[in-house]
Short mmCIF file of C-alpha atoms in Angstrom, two decimals:
data_model
loop_
_atom_site.label_atom_id
_atom_site.label_comp_id
_atom_site.label_asym_id
_atom_site.label_seq_id
_atom_site.Cartn_x
_atom_site.Cartn_y
_atom_site.Cartn_z
CA MET A 1 0.00 0.00 0.00
CA ASN A 2 3.04 2.30 -0.17
CA ASN A 3 2.56 5.01 -2.76
CA PRO A 4 5.82 5.97 -4.53
CA PHE A 5 4.28 9.34 -5.44
CA LEU A 6 3.50 10.19 -1.81
CA ASN A 7 6.48 11.31 0.30
CA ASP A 8 5.62 11.15 4.00
CA PRO A 9 7.58 13.82 5.93
CA VAL A 10 7.62 11.78 9.14
CA ALA A 11 8.79 8.66 7.28
CA GLU A 12 11.60 10.68 5.70
CA ILE A 13 12.74 11.78 9.16
CA LEU A 14 12.58 8.22 10.53
CA GLY A 15 14.47 6.73 7.62
CA SER A 16 13.95 4.14 4.90
CA TRP A 17 13.28 1.35 7.42
CA SER A 18 9.91 2.92 8.24
CA THR A 19 8.56 2.81 4.69
CA GLY A 20 8.80 -0.93 4.11
CA ILE A 21 7.51 -3.98 5.94
CA ASN A 22 10.16 -5.25 8.35
CA ILE A 23 10.32 -6.19 12.01
CA TYR A 24 11.14 -2.64 13.08
CA SER A 25 8.46 -0.93 11.00
CA VAL A 26 5.85 -3.48 12.08
CA LEU A 27 6.60 -2.89 15.75
CA PHE A 28 6.66 0.86 15.25
CA ARG A 29 3.37 0.95 13.35
CA ILE A 30 1.54 -1.23 15.85
CA LEU A 31 2.98 0.70 18.80
CA SER A 32 2.04 4.03 17.20
CA ALA A 33 -1.52 2.83 16.52
CA VAL A 34 -1.83 1.62 20.13
CA ILE A 35 -0.48 4.84 21.68
CA LEU A 36 -2.63 7.17 19.57
CA ALA A 37 -5.75 5.07 20.21
CA ALA A 38 -4.97 4.86 23.94
CA LEU A 39 -4.85 8.67 24.19
CA VAL A 40 -8.22 9.02 22.45
CA GLY A 41 -9.69 6.16 24.51
CA TYR A 42 -8.45 7.73 27.72
CA GLU A 43 -10.25 10.97 26.88
CA ARG A 44 -13.50 9.07 26.36
CA SER A 45 -13.19 6.80 29.41
CA SER A 46 -12.26 9.75 31.66
CA LYS A 47 -15.70 11.16 30.87
CA ARG A 48 -17.35 7.79 31.55
CA HIS A 49 -18.36 7.11 27.94
CA SER A 50 -19.29 3.67 26.66
CA ALA A 51 -16.07 2.80 24.80
CA GLY A 52 -12.81 3.10 26.75
CA MET A 53 -9.12 2.63 26.13
CA ARG A 54 -9.19 -1.08 25.37
CA THR A 55 -11.92 -0.75 22.75
CA PHE A 56 -10.15 2.08 20.96
CA ILE A 57 -6.81 0.25 21.09
CA LEU A 58 -8.22 -2.99 19.72
CA VAL A 59 -9.99 -1.28 16.81
CA SER A 60 -6.98 0.85 15.89
CA MET A 61 -4.49 -2.00 16.22
CA GLY A 62 -6.69 -4.34 14.19
CA CYS A 63 -6.96 -1.80 11.39
CA ALA A 64 -3.21 -1.18 11.45
CA VAL A 65 -2.48 -4.89 11.12
CA SER A 66 -5.03 -5.13 8.29
CA ALA A 67 -3.25 -2.35 6.38
CA MET A 68 0.09 -4.12 6.79
CA ILE A 69 -1.31 -7.45 5.62
CA ASP A 70 -2.72 -5.78 2.52
CA ASP A 71 0.64 -4.11 1.98
CA CYS A 72 2.40 -7.47 2.12
CA ILE A 73 -0.08 -9.14 -0.24
CA ILE A 74 0.11 -6.35 -2.80
CA SER A 75 3.92 -6.22 -2.59
CA ALA A 76 4.19 -10.01 -3.04
CA THR A 77 1.78 -10.30 -5.97
CA GLY A 78 2.43 -6.95 -7.60
CA GLN A 79 -1.28 -6.38 -7.87
CA GLY A 80 -4.46 -6.55 -5.85
CA PHE A 81 -6.79 -4.46 -3.72
CA ALA A 82 -6.89 -3.48 -0.08
CA ILE A 83 -9.61 -6.02 0.71
CA ILE A 84 -8.69 -6.68 4.35
CA SER A 85 -8.39 -2.97 5.09
CA ALA A 86 -11.82 -2.37 3.58
CA ALA A 87 -13.25 -5.15 5.75
CA SER A 88 -11.65 -3.54 8.80
CA VAL A 89 -13.33 -0.21 8.06
CA VAL A 90 -16.71 -1.95 7.76
CA SER A 91 -16.12 -3.85 11.01
CA ALA A 92 -15.11 -0.67 12.83
CA ALA A 93 -18.25 1.05 11.56
CA MET A 94 -20.40 -1.85 12.82
CA ILE A 95 -18.77 -1.76 16.25
CA SER A 96 -19.26 2.00 16.36
CA GLY A 97 -22.92 1.69 15.39
CA ASN A 98 -23.58 -0.90 18.09
CA SER A 99 -22.21 1.43 20.78
CA ILE A 100 -25.03 3.93 20.18
CA ILE A 101 -27.79 3.51 22.76
CA PHE A 102 -30.99 5.28 23.77
CA SER A 103 -31.51 6.25 27.39
CA SER A 104 -34.81 5.98 29.26
CA ARG A 105 -35.21 9.69 28.57
CA SER A 106 -35.14 9.07 24.80
CA GLN A 107 -31.71 10.67 24.42
CA ILE A 108 -29.11 9.26 22.05
CA LYS A 109 -25.97 8.24 23.93
CA GLY A 110 -22.56 7.32 22.60
CA LEU A 111 -22.84 9.02 19.22
CA THR A 112 -19.60 11.00 19.56
CA THR A 113 -17.78 8.01 20.99
CA SER A 114 -18.98 5.86 18.10
CA ALA A 115 -17.79 8.35 15.51
CA GLY A 116 -14.48 8.66 17.36
CA LEU A 117 -14.08 4.89 17.42
CA TRP A 118 -14.60 4.67 13.67
CA ALA A 119 -12.20 7.58 13.04
CA CYS A 120 -9.63 5.91 15.29
CA GLY A 121 -9.88 2.82 13.08
CA ILE A 122 -9.09 4.97 10.05
CA ILE A 123 -6.08 6.41 11.87
CA GLY A 124 -4.97 2.85 12.56
CA LEU A 125 -5.19 2.10 8.85
CA ALA A 126 -3.06 5.14 8.03
CA THR A 127 -0.49 4.10 10.63
CA GLY A 128 -0.41 0.54 9.35
CA ALA A 129 0.07 1.79 5.80
CA GLY A 130 3.07 3.85 6.87
CA LEU A 131 1.29 7.17 6.31
CA TYR A 132 2.58 8.57 9.57
CA THR A 133 2.01 12.24 8.82
CA ILE A 134 -1.62 11.64 7.86
CA ALA A 135 -2.10 9.52 10.99
CA LEU A 136 -0.52 12.13 13.27
CA ILE A 137 -2.46 15.09 11.87
CA SER A 138 -5.71 13.07 11.94
CA PHE A 139 -5.04 12.02 15.54
CA ILE A 140 -4.47 15.61 16.69
CA SER A 141 -7.61 16.75 14.88
CA LEU A 142 -9.68 13.93 16.38
CA LEU A 143 -8.42 14.48 19.93
CA LEU A 144 -9.04 18.22 19.78
CA SER A 145 -12.50 17.68 18.27
CA ILE A 146 -13.75 15.36 21.02
CA SER A 147 -12.05 17.15 23.93
CA GLN A 148 -12.35 20.86 23.11
CA LEU A 149 -15.23 21.35 20.67
CA PRO A 150 -17.94 20.27 23.18
CA ARG A 151 -17.31 23.51 25.10
CA ILE A 152 -17.94 25.60 22.01
CA GLU A 153 -20.90 23.42 21.04
CA ASP A 154 -22.49 23.81 24.49
CA LEU A 155 -22.02 27.59 24.33
CA LEU A 156 -23.72 27.82 20.94
CA LYS A 157 -26.54 25.48 21.96
CA ASP A 158 -27.17 27.42 25.17
CA ARG A 159 -27.75 30.57 23.12
CA SER A 160 -29.90 29.06 20.35
CA ASN A 161 -33.62 29.82 19.99
CA HIS A 162 -34.61 26.16 19.93
CA PHE A 163 -34.09 23.46 22.54
CA GLU A 164 -35.74 20.32 23.89
CA ILE A 165 -36.35 19.32 27.49
CA HIS A 166 -37.15 16.17 29.42
CA LEU A 167 -40.08 17.05 31.70
CA GLU A 168 -41.41 15.04 34.64
CA LEU A 169 -44.64 16.37 36.20
CA LYS A 170 -46.02 15.19 39.52
CA ASN A 171 -49.48 14.95 37.96
CA SER A 172 -50.83 15.01 34.39
CA SER A 173 -53.22 17.79 35.38
CA ASN A 174 -50.21 20.08 35.81
CA LEU A 175 -49.46 20.02 32.08
CA GLN A 176 -51.80 22.94 31.38
CA ASP A 177 -50.16 24.95 34.17
CA PHE A 178 -46.78 24.25 32.61
CA VAL A 179 -47.96 25.38 29.16
CA THR A 180 -49.35 28.61 30.64
CA THR A 181 -46.06 29.32 32.42
CA ILE A 182 -44.08 28.71 29.23
CA ARG A 183 -46.20 31.27 27.35
CA LYS A 184 -45.75 33.84 30.12
CA LEU A 185 -41.99 33.46 29.81
CA GLY A 186 -42.15 34.44 26.15
CA LEU A 187 -41.56 30.88 24.97
CA LYS A 188 -43.39 28.76 22.41
CA ILE A 189 -44.03 25.03 22.63
CA ASP A 190 -43.46 23.39 19.24
CA ASP A 191 -44.21 19.81 20.27
CA ILE A 192 -45.10 17.76 23.34
CA GLU A 193 -44.59 14.00 23.28
CA SER A 194 -45.53 11.66 26.12
CA ASN A 195 -42.76 9.24 27.19
CA PRO A 196 -44.16 5.67 27.48
CA ALA A 197 -41.11 4.49 29.42
CA TYR A 198 -42.57 5.97 32.60
CA VAL A 199 -45.98 4.31 32.46
CA ASN A 200 -47.15 3.19 35.93
CA SER A 201 -44.36 5.22 37.56
CA GLY A 202 -46.80 7.72 39.06
CA LEU A 203 -45.24 10.52 37.05
CA SER A 204 -46.32 12.22 33.84
CA VAL A 205 -43.25 12.42 31.62
CA TYR A 206 -42.91 14.36 28.37
CA SER A 207 -40.37 15.44 25.79
CA VAL A 208 -41.04 19.10 25.01
CA SER A 209 -39.64 21.11 22.09
CA ILE A 210 -39.41 24.83 22.88
CA THR A 211 -38.67 27.95 20.84
CA VAL A 212 -37.67 31.30 22.31
CA SER A 213 -40.21 33.43 20.46
CA GLU A 214 -39.40 36.85 21.94
CA ARG A 215 -36.09 38.31 20.78
CA ASP A 216 -35.56 40.42 23.88
CA TYR A 217 -35.85 37.35 26.06
CA ALA A 218 -33.49 35.35 23.82
CA LYS A 219 -30.95 38.16 23.94
CA TYR A 220 -30.52 38.13 27.69
CA LYS A 221 -31.43 34.58 28.67
CA HIS A 222 -29.67 31.25 28.12
CA HIS A 223 -31.23 27.80 28.19
CA SER A 224 -29.67 27.18 31.59
CA ASP A 225 -31.43 30.27 32.97
CA ILE A 226 -34.77 29.19 31.55
CA ILE A 227 -34.45 25.66 32.89
CA GLU A 228 -33.39 26.90 36.31
CA ALA A 229 -36.50 29.10 36.46
CA LEU A 230 -38.78 26.22 35.43
CA ARG A 231 -37.25 23.86 38.01
CA SER A 232 -38.48 26.15 40.77
CA LEU A 233 -42.13 25.32 39.94
CA ASP A 234 -43.73 23.18 42.65
CA TYR A 235 -45.45 20.74 40.30
CA ILE A 236 -42.28 19.80 38.40
CA HIS A 237 -40.58 16.66 39.70
CA TYR A 238 -37.58 16.81 37.36
CA LEU A 239 -36.49 18.76 34.30
CA GLU A 240 -33.36 18.80 32.12
CA GLU A 241 -32.29 19.86 28.64
CA MET A 242 -31.94 17.01 26.18
CA ASN A 243 -28.82 16.69 24.02
#
């Protein structure tokens, strides 16, 4: 899978041993795939997400080995396609998809971790193929995306005019009171959906889509302020913003 038309800056620094398949390059590629995946996996596990270090390491290492096997086959035959690498990408995507779950509050969990797991598999492929510069740049981009961008994303979401909440009322008769309060706050209810997961729990549970309809209110208030105000209502058992 080495491309004679692609000069990898990192490989040039390391030397010619890193561009071919030999005992040193194999060890280096596997070790690099493991270390990069471990750093991404640590970031996820430190935030108690579904896939931790071992999962990320196994996916990345497996993809790296697949790339090297394809490299050996193509080098030996002089022709062929990266079949094993392609299968590894599909397998990583399947593992990633299976890590997505839905909570009892109808929220999707593990989506970012799943995408990160799949991307980590691609980085493993790049490492196994000896494309060290691509792997390193992709790793830095991935790590920054999953560790730093959530702060920016939360800031933008907190200031948007649309958001959705998980609402638990002590009694179904309080729903009309809640709707009245929402309108007084200058908000608009776009949709209310009853949550069947809480049947027979004694609570009335809903997913509510809300729009900040008054610009003056949107200018000075964040979602966190609105939710904090709503939580103070006596008839609300629990309330949180949904991701």
